[in-house]
mmCIF file of C-alpha atoms and ligand atoms in Angstrom:
data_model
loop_
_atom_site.group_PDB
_atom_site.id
_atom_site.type_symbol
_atom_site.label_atom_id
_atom_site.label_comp_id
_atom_site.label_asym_id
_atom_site.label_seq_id
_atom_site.Cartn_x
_atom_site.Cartn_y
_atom_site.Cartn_z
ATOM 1 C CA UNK A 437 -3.902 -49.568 -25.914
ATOM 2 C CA UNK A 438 -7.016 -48.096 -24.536
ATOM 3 C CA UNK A 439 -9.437 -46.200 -26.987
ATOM 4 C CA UNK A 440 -8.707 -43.148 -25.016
ATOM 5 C CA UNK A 441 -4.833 -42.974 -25.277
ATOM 6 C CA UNK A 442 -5.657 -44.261 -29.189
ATOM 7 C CA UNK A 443 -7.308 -41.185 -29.544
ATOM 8 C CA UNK A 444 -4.766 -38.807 -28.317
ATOM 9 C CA UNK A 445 -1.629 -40.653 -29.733
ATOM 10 C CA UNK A 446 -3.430 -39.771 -33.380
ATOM 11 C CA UNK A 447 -0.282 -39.861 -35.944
ATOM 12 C CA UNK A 448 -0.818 -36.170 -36.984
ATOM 13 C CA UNK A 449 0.579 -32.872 -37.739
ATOM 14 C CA UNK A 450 2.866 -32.817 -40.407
ATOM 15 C CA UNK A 451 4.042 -36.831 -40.424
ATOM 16 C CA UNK A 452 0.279 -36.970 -41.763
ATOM 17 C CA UNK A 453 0.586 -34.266 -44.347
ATOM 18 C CA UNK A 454 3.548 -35.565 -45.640
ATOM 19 C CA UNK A 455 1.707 -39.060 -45.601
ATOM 20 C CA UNK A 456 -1.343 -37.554 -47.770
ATOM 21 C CA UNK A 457 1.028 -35.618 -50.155
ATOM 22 C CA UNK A 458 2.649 -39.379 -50.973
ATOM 23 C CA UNK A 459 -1.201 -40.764 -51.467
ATOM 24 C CA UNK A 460 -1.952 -38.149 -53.641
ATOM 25 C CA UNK A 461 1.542 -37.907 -55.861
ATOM 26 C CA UNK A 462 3.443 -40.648 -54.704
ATOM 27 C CA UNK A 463 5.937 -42.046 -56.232
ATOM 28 C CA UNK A 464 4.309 -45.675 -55.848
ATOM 29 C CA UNK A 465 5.707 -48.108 -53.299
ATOM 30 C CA UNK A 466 5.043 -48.770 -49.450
ATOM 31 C CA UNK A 467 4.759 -46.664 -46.714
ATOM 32 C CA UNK A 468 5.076 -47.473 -43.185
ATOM 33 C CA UNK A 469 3.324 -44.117 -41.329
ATOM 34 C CA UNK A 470 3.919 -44.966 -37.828
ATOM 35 C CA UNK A 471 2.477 -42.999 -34.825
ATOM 36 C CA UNK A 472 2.598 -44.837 -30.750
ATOM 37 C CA UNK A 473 -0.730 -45.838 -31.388
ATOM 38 C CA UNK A 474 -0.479 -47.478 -34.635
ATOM 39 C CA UNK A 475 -4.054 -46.023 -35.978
ATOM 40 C CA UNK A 476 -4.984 -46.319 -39.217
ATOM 41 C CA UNK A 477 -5.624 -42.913 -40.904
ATOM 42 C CA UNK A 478 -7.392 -45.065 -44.226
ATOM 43 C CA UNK A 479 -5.389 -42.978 -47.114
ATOM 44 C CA UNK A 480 -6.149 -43.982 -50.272
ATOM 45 C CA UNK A 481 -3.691 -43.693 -53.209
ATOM 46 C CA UNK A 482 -4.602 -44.168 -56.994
ATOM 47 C CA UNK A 483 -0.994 -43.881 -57.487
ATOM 48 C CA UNK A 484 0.585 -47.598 -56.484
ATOM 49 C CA UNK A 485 0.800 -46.005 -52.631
ATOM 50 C CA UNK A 486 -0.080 -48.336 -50.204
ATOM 51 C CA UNK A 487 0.222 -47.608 -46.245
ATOM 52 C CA UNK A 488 0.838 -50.395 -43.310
ATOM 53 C CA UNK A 489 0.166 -48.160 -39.871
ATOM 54 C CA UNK A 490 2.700 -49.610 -37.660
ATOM 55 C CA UNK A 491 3.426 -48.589 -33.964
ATOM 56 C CA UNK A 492 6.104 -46.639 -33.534
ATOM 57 C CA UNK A 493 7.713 -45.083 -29.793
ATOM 58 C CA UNK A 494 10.982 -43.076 -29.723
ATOM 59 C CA UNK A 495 11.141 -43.322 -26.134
ATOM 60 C CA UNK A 496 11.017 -46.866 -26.410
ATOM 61 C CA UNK A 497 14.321 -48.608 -28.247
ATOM 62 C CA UNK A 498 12.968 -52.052 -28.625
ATOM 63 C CA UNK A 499 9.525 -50.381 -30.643
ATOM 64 C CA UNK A 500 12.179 -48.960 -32.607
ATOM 65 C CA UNK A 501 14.605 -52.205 -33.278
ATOM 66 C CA UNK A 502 11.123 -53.934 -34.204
ATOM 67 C CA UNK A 503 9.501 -51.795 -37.121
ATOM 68 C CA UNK A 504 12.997 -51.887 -38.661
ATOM 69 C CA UNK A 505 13.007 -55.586 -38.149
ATOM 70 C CA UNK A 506 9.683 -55.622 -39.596
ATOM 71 C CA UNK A 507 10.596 -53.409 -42.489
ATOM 72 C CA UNK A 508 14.041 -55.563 -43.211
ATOM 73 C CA UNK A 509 11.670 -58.823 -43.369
ATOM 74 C CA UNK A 510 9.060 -57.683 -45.423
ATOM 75 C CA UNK A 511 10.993 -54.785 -47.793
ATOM 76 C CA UNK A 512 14.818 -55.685 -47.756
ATOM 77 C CA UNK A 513 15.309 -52.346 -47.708
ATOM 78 C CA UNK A 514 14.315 -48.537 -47.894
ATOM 79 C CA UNK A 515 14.492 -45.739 -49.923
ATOM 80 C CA UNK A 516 13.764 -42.976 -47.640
ATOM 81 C CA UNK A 517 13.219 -42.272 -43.871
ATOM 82 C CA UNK A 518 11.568 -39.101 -42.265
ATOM 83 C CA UNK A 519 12.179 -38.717 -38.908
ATOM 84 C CA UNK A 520 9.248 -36.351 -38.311
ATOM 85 C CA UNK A 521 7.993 -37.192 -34.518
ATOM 86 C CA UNK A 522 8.724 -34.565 -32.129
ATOM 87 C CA UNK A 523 7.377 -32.988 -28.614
ATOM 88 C CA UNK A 524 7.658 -29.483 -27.432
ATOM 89 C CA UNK A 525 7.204 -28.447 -23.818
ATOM 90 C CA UNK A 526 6.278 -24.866 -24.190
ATOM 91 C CA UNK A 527 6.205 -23.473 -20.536
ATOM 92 C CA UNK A 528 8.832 -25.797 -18.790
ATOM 93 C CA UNK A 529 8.613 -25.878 -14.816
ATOM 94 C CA UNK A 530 11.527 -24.464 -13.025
ATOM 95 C CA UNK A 531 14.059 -25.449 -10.960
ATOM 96 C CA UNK A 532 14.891 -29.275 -10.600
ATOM 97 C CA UNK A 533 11.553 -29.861 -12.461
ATOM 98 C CA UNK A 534 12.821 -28.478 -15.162
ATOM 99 C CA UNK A 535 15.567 -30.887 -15.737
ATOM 100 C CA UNK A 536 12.714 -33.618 -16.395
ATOM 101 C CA UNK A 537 10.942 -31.750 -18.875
ATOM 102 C CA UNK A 538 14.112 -31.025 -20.761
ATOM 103 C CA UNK A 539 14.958 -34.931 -20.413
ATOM 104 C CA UNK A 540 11.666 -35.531 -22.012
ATOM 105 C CA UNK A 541 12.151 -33.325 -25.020
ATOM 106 C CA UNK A 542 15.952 -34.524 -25.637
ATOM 107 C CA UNK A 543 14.607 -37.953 -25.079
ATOM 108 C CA UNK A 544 12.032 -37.900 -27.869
ATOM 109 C CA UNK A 545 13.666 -35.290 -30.158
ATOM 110 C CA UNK A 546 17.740 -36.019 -30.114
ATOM 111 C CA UNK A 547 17.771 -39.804 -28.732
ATOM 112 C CA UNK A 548 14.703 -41.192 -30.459
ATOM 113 C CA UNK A 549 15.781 -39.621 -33.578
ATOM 114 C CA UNK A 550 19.233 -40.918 -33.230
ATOM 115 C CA UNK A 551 18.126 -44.234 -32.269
ATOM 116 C CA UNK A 552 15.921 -44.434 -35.434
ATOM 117 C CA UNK A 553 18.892 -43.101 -37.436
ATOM 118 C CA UNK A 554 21.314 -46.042 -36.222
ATOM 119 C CA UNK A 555 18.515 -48.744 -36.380
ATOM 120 C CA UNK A 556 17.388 -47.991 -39.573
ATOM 121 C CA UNK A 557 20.904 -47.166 -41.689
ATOM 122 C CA UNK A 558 21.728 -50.985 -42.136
ATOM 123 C CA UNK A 559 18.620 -51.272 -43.798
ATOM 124 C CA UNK A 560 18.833 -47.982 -46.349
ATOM 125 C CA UNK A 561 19.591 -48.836 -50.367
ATOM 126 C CA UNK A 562 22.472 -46.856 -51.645
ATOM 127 C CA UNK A 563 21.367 -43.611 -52.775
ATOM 128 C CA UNK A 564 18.860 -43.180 -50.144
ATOM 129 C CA UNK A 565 17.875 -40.847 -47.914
ATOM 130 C CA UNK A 566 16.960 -39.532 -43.823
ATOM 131 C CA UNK A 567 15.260 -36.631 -43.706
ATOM 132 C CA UNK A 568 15.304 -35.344 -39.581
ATOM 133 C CA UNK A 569 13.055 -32.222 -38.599
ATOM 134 C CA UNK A 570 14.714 -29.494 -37.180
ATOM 135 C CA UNK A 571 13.478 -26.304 -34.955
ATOM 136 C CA UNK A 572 12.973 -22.749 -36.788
ATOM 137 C CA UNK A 573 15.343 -20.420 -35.206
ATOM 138 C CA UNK A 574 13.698 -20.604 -31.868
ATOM 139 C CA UNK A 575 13.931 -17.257 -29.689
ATOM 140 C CA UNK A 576 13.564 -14.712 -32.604
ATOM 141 C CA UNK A 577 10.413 -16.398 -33.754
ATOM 142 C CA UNK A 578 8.855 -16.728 -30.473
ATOM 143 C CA UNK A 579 10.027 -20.164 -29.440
ATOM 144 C CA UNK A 580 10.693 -20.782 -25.890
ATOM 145 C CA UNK A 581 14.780 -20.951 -25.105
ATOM 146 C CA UNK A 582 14.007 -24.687 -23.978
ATOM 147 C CA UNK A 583 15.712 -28.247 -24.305
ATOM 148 C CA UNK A 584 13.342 -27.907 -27.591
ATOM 149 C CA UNK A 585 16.497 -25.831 -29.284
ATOM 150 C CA UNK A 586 18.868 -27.580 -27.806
ATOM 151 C CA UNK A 587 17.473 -31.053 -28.994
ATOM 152 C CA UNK A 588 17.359 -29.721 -32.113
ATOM 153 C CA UNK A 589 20.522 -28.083 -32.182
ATOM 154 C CA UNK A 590 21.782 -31.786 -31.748
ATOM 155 C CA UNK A 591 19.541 -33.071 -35.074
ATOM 156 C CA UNK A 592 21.436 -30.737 -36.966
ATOM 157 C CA UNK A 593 25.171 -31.906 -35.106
ATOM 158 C CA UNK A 594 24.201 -35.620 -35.780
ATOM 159 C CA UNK A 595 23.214 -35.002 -39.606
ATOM 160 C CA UNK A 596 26.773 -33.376 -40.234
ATOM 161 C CA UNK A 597 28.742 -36.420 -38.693
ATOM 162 C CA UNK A 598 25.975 -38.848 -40.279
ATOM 163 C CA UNK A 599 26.116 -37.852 -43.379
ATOM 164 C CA UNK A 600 30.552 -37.734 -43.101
ATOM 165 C CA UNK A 601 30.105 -41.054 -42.127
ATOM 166 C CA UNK A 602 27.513 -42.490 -44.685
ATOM 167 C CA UNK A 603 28.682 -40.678 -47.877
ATOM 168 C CA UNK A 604 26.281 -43.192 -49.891
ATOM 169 C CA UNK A 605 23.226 -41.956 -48.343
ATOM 170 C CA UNK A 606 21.333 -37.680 -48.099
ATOM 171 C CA UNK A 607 21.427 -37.185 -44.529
ATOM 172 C CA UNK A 608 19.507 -33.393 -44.156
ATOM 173 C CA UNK A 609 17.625 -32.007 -41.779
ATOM 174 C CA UNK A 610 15.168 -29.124 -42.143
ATOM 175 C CA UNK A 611 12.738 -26.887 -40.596
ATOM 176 C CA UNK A 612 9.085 -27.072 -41.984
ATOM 177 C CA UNK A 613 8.733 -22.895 -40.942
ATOM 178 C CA UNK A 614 6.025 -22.329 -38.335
ATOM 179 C CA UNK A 615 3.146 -24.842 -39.188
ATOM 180 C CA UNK A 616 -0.313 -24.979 -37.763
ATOM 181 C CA UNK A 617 -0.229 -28.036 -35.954
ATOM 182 C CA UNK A 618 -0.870 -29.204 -32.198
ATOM 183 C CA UNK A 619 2.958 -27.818 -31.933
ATOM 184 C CA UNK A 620 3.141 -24.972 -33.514
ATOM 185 C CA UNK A 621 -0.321 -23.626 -32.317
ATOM 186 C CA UNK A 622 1.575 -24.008 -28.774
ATOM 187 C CA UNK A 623 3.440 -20.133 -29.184
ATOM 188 C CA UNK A 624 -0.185 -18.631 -28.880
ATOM 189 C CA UNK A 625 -0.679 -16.995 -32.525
ATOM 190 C CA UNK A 626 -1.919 -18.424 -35.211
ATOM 191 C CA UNK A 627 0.860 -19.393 -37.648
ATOM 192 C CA UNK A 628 1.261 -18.672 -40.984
ATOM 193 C CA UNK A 629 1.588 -21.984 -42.673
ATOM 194 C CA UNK A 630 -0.620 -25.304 -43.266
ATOM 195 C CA UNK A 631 0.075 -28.647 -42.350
ATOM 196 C CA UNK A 632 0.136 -29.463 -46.368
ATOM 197 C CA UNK A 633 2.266 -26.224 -46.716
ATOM 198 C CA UNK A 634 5.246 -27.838 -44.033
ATOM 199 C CA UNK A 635 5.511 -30.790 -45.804
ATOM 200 C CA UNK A 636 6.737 -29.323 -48.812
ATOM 201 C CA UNK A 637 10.625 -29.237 -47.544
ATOM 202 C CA UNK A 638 10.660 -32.547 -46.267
ATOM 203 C CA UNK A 639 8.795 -34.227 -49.567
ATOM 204 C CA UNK A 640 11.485 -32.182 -51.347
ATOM 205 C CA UNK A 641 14.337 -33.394 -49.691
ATOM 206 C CA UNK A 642 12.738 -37.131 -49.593
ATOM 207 C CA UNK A 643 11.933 -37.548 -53.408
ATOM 208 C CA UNK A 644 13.252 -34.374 -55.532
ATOM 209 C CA UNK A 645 16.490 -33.751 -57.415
ATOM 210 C CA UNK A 646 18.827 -31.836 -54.593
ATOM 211 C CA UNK A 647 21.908 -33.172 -56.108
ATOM 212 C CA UNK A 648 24.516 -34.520 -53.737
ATOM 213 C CA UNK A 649 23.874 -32.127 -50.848
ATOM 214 C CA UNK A 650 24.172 -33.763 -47.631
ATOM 215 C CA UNK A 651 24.760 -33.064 -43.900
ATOM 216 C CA UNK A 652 22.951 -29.526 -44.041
ATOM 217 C CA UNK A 653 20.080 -28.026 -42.953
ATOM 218 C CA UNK A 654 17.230 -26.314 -45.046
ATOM 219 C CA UNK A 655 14.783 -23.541 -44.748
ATOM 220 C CA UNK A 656 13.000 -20.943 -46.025
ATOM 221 C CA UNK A 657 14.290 -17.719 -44.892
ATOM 222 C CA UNK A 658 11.179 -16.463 -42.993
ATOM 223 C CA UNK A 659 9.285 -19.114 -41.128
ATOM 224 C CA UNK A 660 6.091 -17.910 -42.930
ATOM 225 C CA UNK A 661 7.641 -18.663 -46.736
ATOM 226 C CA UNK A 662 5.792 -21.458 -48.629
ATOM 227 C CA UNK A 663 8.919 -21.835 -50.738
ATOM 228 C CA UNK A 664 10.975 -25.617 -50.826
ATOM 229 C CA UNK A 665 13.663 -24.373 -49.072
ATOM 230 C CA UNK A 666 17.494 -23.387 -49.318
ATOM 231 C CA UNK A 667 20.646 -24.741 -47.282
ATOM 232 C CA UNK A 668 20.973 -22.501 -44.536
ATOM 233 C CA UNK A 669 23.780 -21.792 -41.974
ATOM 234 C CA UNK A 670 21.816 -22.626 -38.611
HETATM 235 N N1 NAP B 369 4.727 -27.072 -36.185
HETATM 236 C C1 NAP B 369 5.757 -26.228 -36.298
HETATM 237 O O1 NAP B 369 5.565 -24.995 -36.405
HETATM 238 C C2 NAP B 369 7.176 -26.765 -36.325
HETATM 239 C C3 NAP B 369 8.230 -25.840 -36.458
HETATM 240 C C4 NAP B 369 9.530 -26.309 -36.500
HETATM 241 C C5 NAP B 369 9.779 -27.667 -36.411
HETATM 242 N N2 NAP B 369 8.758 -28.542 -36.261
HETATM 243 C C6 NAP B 369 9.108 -29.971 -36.164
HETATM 244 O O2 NAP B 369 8.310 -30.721 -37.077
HETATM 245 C C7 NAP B 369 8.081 -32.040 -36.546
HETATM 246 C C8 NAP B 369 6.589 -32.359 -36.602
HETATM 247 O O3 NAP B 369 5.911 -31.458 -35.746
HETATM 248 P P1 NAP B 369 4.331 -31.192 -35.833
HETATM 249 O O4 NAP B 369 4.162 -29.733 -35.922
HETATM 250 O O5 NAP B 369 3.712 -32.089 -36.838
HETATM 251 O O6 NAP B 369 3.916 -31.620 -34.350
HETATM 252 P P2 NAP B 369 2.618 -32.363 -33.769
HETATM 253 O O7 NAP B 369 1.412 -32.076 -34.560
HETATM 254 O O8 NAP B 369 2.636 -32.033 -32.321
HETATM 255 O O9 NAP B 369 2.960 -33.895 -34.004
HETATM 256 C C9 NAP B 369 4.042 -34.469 -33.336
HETATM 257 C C10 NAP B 369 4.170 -35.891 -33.806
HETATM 258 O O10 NAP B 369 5.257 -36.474 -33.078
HETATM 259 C C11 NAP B 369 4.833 -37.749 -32.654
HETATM 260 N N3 NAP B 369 5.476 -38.152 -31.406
HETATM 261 C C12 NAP B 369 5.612 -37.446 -30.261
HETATM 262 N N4 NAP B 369 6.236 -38.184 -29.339
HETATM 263 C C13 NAP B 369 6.502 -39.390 -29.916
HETATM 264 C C14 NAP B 369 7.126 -40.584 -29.485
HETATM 265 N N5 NAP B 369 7.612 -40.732 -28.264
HETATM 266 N N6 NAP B 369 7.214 -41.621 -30.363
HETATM 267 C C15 NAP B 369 6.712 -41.518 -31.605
HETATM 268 N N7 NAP B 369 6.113 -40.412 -32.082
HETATM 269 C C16 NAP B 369 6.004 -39.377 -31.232
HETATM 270 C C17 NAP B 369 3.345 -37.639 -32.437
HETATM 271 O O11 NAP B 369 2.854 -38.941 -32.595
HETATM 272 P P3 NAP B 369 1.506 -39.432 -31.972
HETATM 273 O O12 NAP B 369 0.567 -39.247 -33.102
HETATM 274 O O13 NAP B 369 1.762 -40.849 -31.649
HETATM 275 O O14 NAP B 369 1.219 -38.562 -30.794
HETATM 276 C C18 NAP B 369 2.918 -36.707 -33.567
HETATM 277 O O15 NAP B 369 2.583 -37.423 -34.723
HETATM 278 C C19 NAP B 369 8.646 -32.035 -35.121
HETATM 279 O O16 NAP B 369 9.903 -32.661 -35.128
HETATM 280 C C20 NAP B 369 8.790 -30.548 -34.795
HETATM 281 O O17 NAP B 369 9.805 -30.308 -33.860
HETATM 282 C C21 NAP B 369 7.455 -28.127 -36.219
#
């Protein structure tokens, strides 16, 4: 890949906070933080974390097939997966054009996430655990009425039958609240929370005690709450 599309497929936003949170608390083991380009953010971890940068696209199946081939040959197996990547179109076109924008956003945030779901399950320990990143609730909080809700309207769809259907593993899916990152800076204002702040639901359902809760989403009840997050009705 060209230094120019390395430097604007940057694995950032909140798949990056969540990354540095590990570094800094851990618990100890390997993490594989992916991103298209594969670039090595250099996080350093006193803690028994070490990171492998692999290249990750959910548009692509086989790039998805091959990290968890690569995972399954040098781990065995996994303990947790977030399914963090994501793409908003804020202002889609109209008309037919529209249709493609919407394609793109379902195609990233539904398919790629199921795709990773079903390539990764045969390779999750017992006891394990998918975290998926859901939408806040769009219109009311200024989110466009886009494929964007709908896509994510799906993520919540698939971790209800994923989680009936894998009763060994803590299928949830949550909404970070409105984060300041390339996405959420996209509705105009400034919003309310920090990267570091929006990983706190995820890193809760990844590595904290949440009993045997599974197949719901979480979320604070305003998008600007710094809390860990509740099951919510969605
Ligand atoms: N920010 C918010 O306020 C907010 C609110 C509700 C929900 N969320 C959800 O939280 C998640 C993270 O969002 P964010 O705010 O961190 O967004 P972001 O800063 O825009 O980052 C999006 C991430 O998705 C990755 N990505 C996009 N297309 C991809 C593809 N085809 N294959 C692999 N990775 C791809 C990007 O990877 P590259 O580095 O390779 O570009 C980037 O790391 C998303 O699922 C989003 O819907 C965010």
């Amino acid at each position: 890949m060209s230094q120019s599309l390395q430097e604007q497929y940057v694995n950032r936003g909140i798949g990056h906070a969540i990354c540095r949170l590990i570094a800094e608390n851990g618990p100890s083991g390997i993490v594989y933080a992916s991103s298209r380009a594969g670039v090595d953010l250099a996080l350093h971890s006193t803690r028994g974390v070490y990171f492998r940068y692999a290249i990750l696209d959910l548009t692509n199946p086989s790039s998805i097939e091959h990290l968890a081939w690569i995972i399954k040959d040098e781990q065995g197996d996994m303990d947790v997966l977030f399914n963090v990547a994501g793409l908003n179109i804020m202002k889609p076109r109209t008309g037919s054009r529209a249709f493609a924008d919407n394609k793109k956003i379902m195609d990233v945030n539904f398919h790629g996430t199921l795709q990773m779901c079903l390539a990764f399950l045969p390779i999750m320990k017992p006891g394990s655990r998918i975290q998926s990143a859901k939408g806040s609730r769009a219109a009311q909080d200024g989110w466009p009425e886009s494929g964007y809700s709908v896509s994510k309207a799906c993520i919540n769809a698939m971790t209800a039958i994923m989680a009936r259907e894998h009763a060994d593993i803590l299928v949830n899916a949550c909404c970070p609240g409105w984060v300041s990152t390339e996405m959420g800076k996209q509705v105009g204002a400034q919003p309310p929370k920090s990267a570091i702040e929006g990983a706190s639901i995820p890193l809760r359902l990844g590595f904290e005690d949440i009993g045997h809760v599974r197949g719901r989403y979480w979320a604070n009840d305003f998008v600007g709450d710094t809390d860990n997050g509740r099951v919510q009705n969605w």
